[in-house]
PDB file of C-alpha atoms in Angstrom:
ATOM      1  CA  MET A 290       0.000   0.000   0.000  1.00 89.00           C
ATOM      2  CA  ASP A 291       1.400   3.398  -0.980  1.00 93.00           C
ATOM      3  CA  ASP A 292       0.540   7.050  -0.281  1.00 95.00           C
ATOM      4  CA  THR A 293      -1.965   7.129  -3.157  1.00 95.00           C
ATOM      5  CA  ASP A 294      -3.779   4.128  -1.691  1.00 96.00           C
ATOM      6  CA  LEU A 295      -3.863   5.795   1.717  1.00 97.00           C
ATOM      7  CA  SER A 296      -5.216   9.021   0.248  1.00 97.00           C
ATOM      8  CA  HIS A 297      -8.037   7.211  -1.548  1.00 98.00           C
ATOM      9  CA  LEU A 298      -8.747   5.151   1.554  1.00 98.00           C
ATOM     10  CA  ARG A 299      -9.069   8.371   3.562  1.00 98.00           C
ATOM     11  CA  ARG A 300     -11.731   9.575   1.095  1.00 98.00           C
ATOM     12  CA  ALA A 301     -13.669   6.325   1.597  1.00 98.00           C
ATOM     13  CA  ILE A 302     -13.452   6.839   5.364  1.00 98.00           C
ATOM     14  CA  ALA A 303     -14.705  10.434   4.964  1.00 98.00           C
ATOM     15  CA  LEU A 304     -17.697   9.095   3.021  1.00 98.00           C
ATOM     16  CA  ALA A 305     -18.307   6.659   5.887  1.00 98.00           C
ATOM     17  CA  GLY A 306     -18.438   9.632   8.226  1.00 98.00           C
ATOM     18  CA  GLU A 307     -20.964  11.338   5.940  1.00 98.00           C
ATOM     19  CA  ALA A 308     -23.118   8.214   5.967  1.00 98.00           C
ATOM     20  CA  GLY A 309     -23.065   8.033   9.750  1.00 97.00           C
ATOM     21  CA  ALA A 310     -23.920  11.735  10.044  1.00 98.00           C
ATOM     22  CA  ALA A 311     -26.958  11.126   7.801  1.00 98.00           C
ATOM     23  CA  GLY A 312     -28.170   8.299  10.040  1.00 97.00           C
ATOM     24  CA  ASP A 313     -26.929   5.446   7.878  1.00 97.00           C
ATOM     25  CA  PRO A 314     -24.375   2.813   8.869  1.00 95.00           C
ATOM     26  CA  PRO A 315     -20.910   4.398   8.500  1.00 97.00           C
ATOM     27  CA  PHE A 316     -19.507   2.902   5.324  1.00 97.00           C
ATOM     28  CA  GLY A 317     -18.072   4.587   2.230  1.00 98.00           C
ATOM     29  CA  SER A 318     -16.316   3.550  -0.957  1.00 98.00           C
ATOM     30  CA  ILE A 319     -14.685   4.987  -4.056  1.00 98.00           C
ATOM     31  CA  LEU A 320     -13.784   3.427  -7.399  1.00 98.00           C
ATOM     32  CA  VAL A 321     -10.535   4.532  -9.030  1.00 98.00           C
ATOM     33  CA  ASN A 322      -9.216   3.807 -12.522  1.00 98.00           C
ATOM     34  CA  ALA A 323      -5.711   2.635 -13.413  1.00 96.00           C
ATOM     35  CA  ALA A 324      -4.506   6.256 -13.687  1.00 96.00           C
ATOM     36  CA  GLY A 325      -5.695   6.995 -10.151  1.00 95.00           C
ATOM     37  CA  ALA A 326      -8.704   9.121 -11.125  1.00 97.00           C
ATOM     38  CA  ILE A 327     -11.885   8.684  -9.095  1.00 97.00           C
ATOM     39  CA  LEU A 328     -14.586   7.236 -11.337  1.00 98.00           C
ATOM     40  CA  ALA A 329     -17.374   7.119  -8.756  1.00 98.00           C
ATOM     41  CA  GLU A 330     -17.937   7.289  -5.036  1.00 98.00           C
ATOM     42  CA  ASP A 331     -20.818   6.455  -2.728  1.00 98.00           C
ATOM     43  CA  ARG A 332     -21.780   5.879   0.856  1.00 98.00           C
ATOM     44  CA  ASN A 333     -24.125   3.571   2.689  1.00 98.00           C
ATOM     45  CA  THR A 334     -27.776   4.608   2.385  1.00 98.00           C
ATOM     46  CA  THR A 335     -29.516   1.526   3.750  1.00 96.00           C
ATOM     47  CA  VAL A 336     -31.566   3.572   6.237  1.00 96.00           C
ATOM     48  CA  THR A 337     -32.240   6.749   4.268  1.00 98.00           C
ATOM     49  CA  ASP A 338     -33.146   4.788   1.115  1.00 97.00           C
ATOM     50  CA  ASP A 339     -34.950   2.057   3.089  1.00 96.00           C
ATOM     51  CA  ASP A 340     -32.969  -0.471   1.045  1.00 96.00           C
ATOM     52  CA  ILE A 341     -31.071  -3.294   2.734  1.00 94.00           C
ATOM     53  CA  THR A 342     -28.808  -3.617  -0.325  1.00 96.00           C
ATOM     54  CA  ALA A 343     -27.700   0.046  -0.467  1.00 98.00           C
ATOM     55  CA  HIS A 344     -24.124  -0.722   0.550  1.00 98.00           C
ATOM     56  CA  PRO A 345     -21.612   1.568  -1.178  1.00 98.00           C
ATOM     57  CA  GLU A 346     -19.556  -1.357  -2.496  1.00 98.00           C
ATOM     58  CA  LEU A 347     -22.596  -2.921  -4.147  1.00 98.00           C
ATOM     59  CA  LYS A 348     -23.702   0.407  -5.614  1.00 98.00           C
ATOM     60  CA  LEU A 349     -20.235   1.008  -7.078  1.00 98.00           C
ATOM     61  CA  ALA A 350     -19.998  -2.543  -8.436  1.00 98.00           C
ATOM     62  CA  ARG A 351     -23.346  -2.057 -10.182  1.00 98.00           C
ATOM     63  CA  TRP A 352     -22.164   1.305 -11.529  1.00 98.00           C
ATOM     64  CA  ALA A 353     -18.948  -0.256 -12.811  1.00 98.00           C
ATOM     65  CA  ALA A 354     -20.812  -3.103 -14.511  1.00 98.00           C
ATOM     66  CA  ARG A 355     -22.895  -0.550 -16.408  1.00 98.00           C
ATOM     67  CA  HIS A 356     -20.239   2.053 -17.215  1.00 98.00           C
ATOM     68  CA  VAL A 357     -16.760   0.489 -17.260  1.00 97.00           C
ATOM     69  CA  PRO A 358     -15.704  -1.962 -19.993  1.00 96.00           C
ATOM     70  CA  ILE A 359     -14.514  -5.286 -18.572  1.00 94.00           C
ATOM     71  CA  ALA A 360     -10.896  -4.754 -19.681  1.00 93.00           C
ATOM     72  CA  ASP A 361     -10.855  -1.395 -17.893  1.00 96.00           C
ATOM     73  CA  ALA A 362     -12.721  -2.715 -14.839  1.00 97.00           C
ATOM     74  CA  GLN A 363      -9.984  -5.251 -14.211  1.00 97.00           C
ATOM     75  CA  ALA A 364      -7.546  -2.354 -13.765  1.00 98.00           C
ATOM     76  CA  THR A 365      -9.743  -0.488 -11.261  1.00 98.00           C
ATOM     77  CA  THR A 366      -9.388  -0.376  -7.504  1.00 98.00           C
ATOM     78  CA  MET A 367     -12.206  -0.016  -5.015  1.00 98.00           C
ATOM     79  CA  TYR A 368     -11.261   1.689  -1.773  1.00 98.00           C
ATOM     80  CA  THR A 369     -13.652   1.036   1.049  1.00 98.00           C
ATOM     81  CA  SER A 370     -13.870   1.869   4.719  1.00 97.00           C
ATOM     82  CA  CYS A 371     -14.483  -1.782   5.701  1.00 97.00           C
ATOM     83  CA  ARG A 372     -13.895  -5.156   4.110  1.00 97.00           C
ATOM     84  CA  PRO A 373     -16.852  -5.844   1.798  1.00 97.00           C
ATOM     85  CA  CYS A 374     -19.557  -8.188   3.062  1.00 94.00           C
ATOM     86  CA  PRO A 375     -20.222 -11.402   1.078  1.00 93.00           C
ATOM     87  CA  MET A 376     -23.045  -9.767  -0.939  1.00 95.00           C
ATOM     88  CA  CYS A 377     -20.783  -6.908  -1.992  1.00 97.00           C
ATOM     89  CA  ALA A 378     -17.728  -9.104  -2.547  1.00 97.00           C
ATOM     90  CA  ASN A 379     -19.672 -11.213  -5.026  1.00 98.00           C
ATOM     91  CA  ALA A 380     -20.914  -8.130  -6.889  1.00 98.00           C
ATOM     92  CA  ILE A 381     -17.342  -6.781  -7.010  1.00 98.00           C
ATOM     93  CA  ARG A 382     -16.149 -10.066  -8.544  1.00 98.00           C
ATOM     94  CA  ARG A 383     -18.979 -10.075 -11.078  1.00 98.00           C
ATOM     95  CA  ALA A 384     -18.243  -6.468 -12.068  1.00 98.00           C
ATOM     96  CA  ARG A 385     -14.628  -7.584 -12.640  1.00 98.00           C
ATOM     97  CA  ILE A 386     -13.167  -4.921 -10.361  1.00 98.00           C
ATOM     98  CA  GLY A 387      -9.505  -5.854 -10.116  1.00 97.00           C
ATOM     99  CA  ARG A 388      -8.517  -4.804  -6.611  1.00 98.00           C
ATOM    100  CA  VAL A 389     -10.081  -3.861  -3.281  1.00 98.00           C
ATOM    101  CA  VAL A 390      -8.279  -1.883  -0.580  1.00 98.00           C
ATOM    102  CA  PHE A 391     -10.070  -1.664   2.756  1.00 97.00           C
ATOM    103  CA  ALA A 392      -9.495  -0.018   6.127  1.00 97.00           C
ATOM    104  CA  LEU A 393     -11.183  -2.219   8.752  1.00 96.00           C
ATOM    105  CA  ASP A 394     -11.423  -5.975   8.443  1.00 93.00           C
ATOM    106  CA  THR A 395     -14.482  -7.872   9.623  1.00 87.00           C
ATOM    107  CA  ASP A 396     -13.091  -8.755  13.054  1.00 88.00           C
ATOM    108  CA  GLN A 397     -12.025  -5.154  13.687  1.00 92.00           C
ATOM    109  CA  LEU A 398     -15.479  -3.923  12.665  1.00 90.00           C
ATOM    110  CA  ASP A 399     -17.226  -6.458  14.891  1.00 86.00           C
ATOM    111  CA  ALA A 400     -15.056  -5.431  17.857  1.00 89.00           C
ATOM    112  CA  LEU A 401     -16.317  -1.841  17.479  1.00 91.00           C
ATOM    113  CA  LYS A 402     -19.990  -2.821  17.589  1.00 88.00           C
ATOM    114  CA  PRO A 403     -21.942  -2.782  20.853  1.00 88.00           C
ATOM    115  CA  PRO A 404     -22.095  -6.000  22.918  1.00 87.00           C
ATOM    116  CA  GLY A 405     -24.808  -8.326  21.657  1.00 81.00           C
ATOM    117  CA  PHE A 406     -25.065  -6.642  18.222  1.00 80.00           C
ATOM    118  CA  GLN A 407     -26.209  -9.213  15.649  1.00 75.00           C
ATOM    119  CA  ASN A 408     -25.847  -8.921  11.889  1.00 70.00           C
ATOM    120  CA  PRO A 409     -28.254 -10.946   9.769  1.00 62.00           C
ATOM    121  CA  ASP A 410     -26.585 -14.291   9.131  1.00 59.00           C
ATOM    122  CA  ALA A 411     -27.203 -16.421   6.065  1.00 54.00           C
ATOM    123  CA  ALA A 412     -26.958 -19.489   8.290  1.00 62.00           C
ATOM    124  CA  ASP A 413     -30.321 -18.469   9.756  1.00 75.00           C
ATOM    125  CA  VAL A 414     -32.012 -18.991   6.374  1.00 76.00           C
ATOM    126  CA  ARG A 415     -33.321 -22.475   5.681  1.00 80.00           C
ATOM    127  CA  HIS A 416     -32.686 -23.618   2.100  1.00 79.00           C
ATOM    128  CA  VAL A 417     -34.778 -26.391   0.557  1.00 90.00           C
ATOM    129  CA  GLY A 418     -33.922 -27.925  -2.809  1.00 94.00           C
ATOM    130  CA  PRO A 419     -32.974 -28.822  -5.440  1.00 93.00           C
ATOM    131  CA  ALA A 420     -36.315 -29.674  -7.023  1.00 94.00           C
ATOM    132  CA  LEU A 421     -37.996 -29.780 -10.431  1.00 94.00           C
ATOM    133  CA  LEU A 422     -34.710 -30.311 -12.255  1.00 93.00           C
ATOM    134  CA  GLU A 423     -36.245 -31.105 -15.645  1.00 95.00           C
ATOM    135  CA  GLU A 424     -38.455 -28.004 -15.589  1.00 95.00           C
ATOM    136  CA  ALA A 425     -35.793 -25.710 -14.170  1.00 94.00           C
ATOM    137  CA  ARG A 426     -33.069 -26.758 -16.579  1.00 94.00           C
ATOM    138  CA  ARG A 427     -35.009 -25.901 -19.780  1.00 94.00           C
ATOM    139  CA  PRO A 428     -34.685 -22.096 -19.620  1.00 95.00           C
ATOM    140  CA  VAL A 429     -31.067 -22.384 -18.493  1.00 94.00           C
ATOM    141  CA  GLU A 430     -30.091 -24.798 -21.240  1.00 94.00           C
ATOM    142  CA  SER A 431     -31.833 -22.742 -23.916  1.00 94.00           C
ATOM    143  CA  PHE A 432     -30.062 -19.591 -22.731  1.00 93.00           C
ATOM    144  CA  TYR A 433     -26.588 -21.129 -22.949  1.00 93.00           C
ATOM    145  CA  ARG A 434     -27.058 -22.842 -26.309  1.00 90.00           C
TER     146      ARG A 434
END
C-alpha cells in the first residue's frame, strides 16, 4: 500500500463519516481507474433509502458493470472503509473490479460494535432444494445454447 492508496482510503473513510452523520451505517467507498482518477464514489444509504442492499460497495460494483468496460474494470481499484460483506464481494467479482483496498477488516469492525449486536446471518435462512430439475433446466439450457 502506498501514499496514493492511503489518500483514496481516507476519502472512503470520509464518506463513511458522511453516511453516519446522515443516520446510515458508517460505510463509504470509491472506485478509481488505473490512472488513479476517481470514477465514482458512494456511501451507505440503507436507512435513508430504506434499502437493505444500499451498501456503497454494491452500488459502485453495479455502476462499474454498467459504465466500465470489462478490460478497464480489471484495472480499477475499489477503496472502502471496511472489508466488503459477502453480498458486496460477489458483486465486485462479477463487475470484474480488479482490486479492493479496505481499512477495517471484519473482526475489527465487529469489535467496534456494541455488545450483543447481531448482523443478519445467512446461516439463519433455511434452504430447501434442489427440485424440479427437468423443468428448471429448460430455460437455463436454452439460454446457454
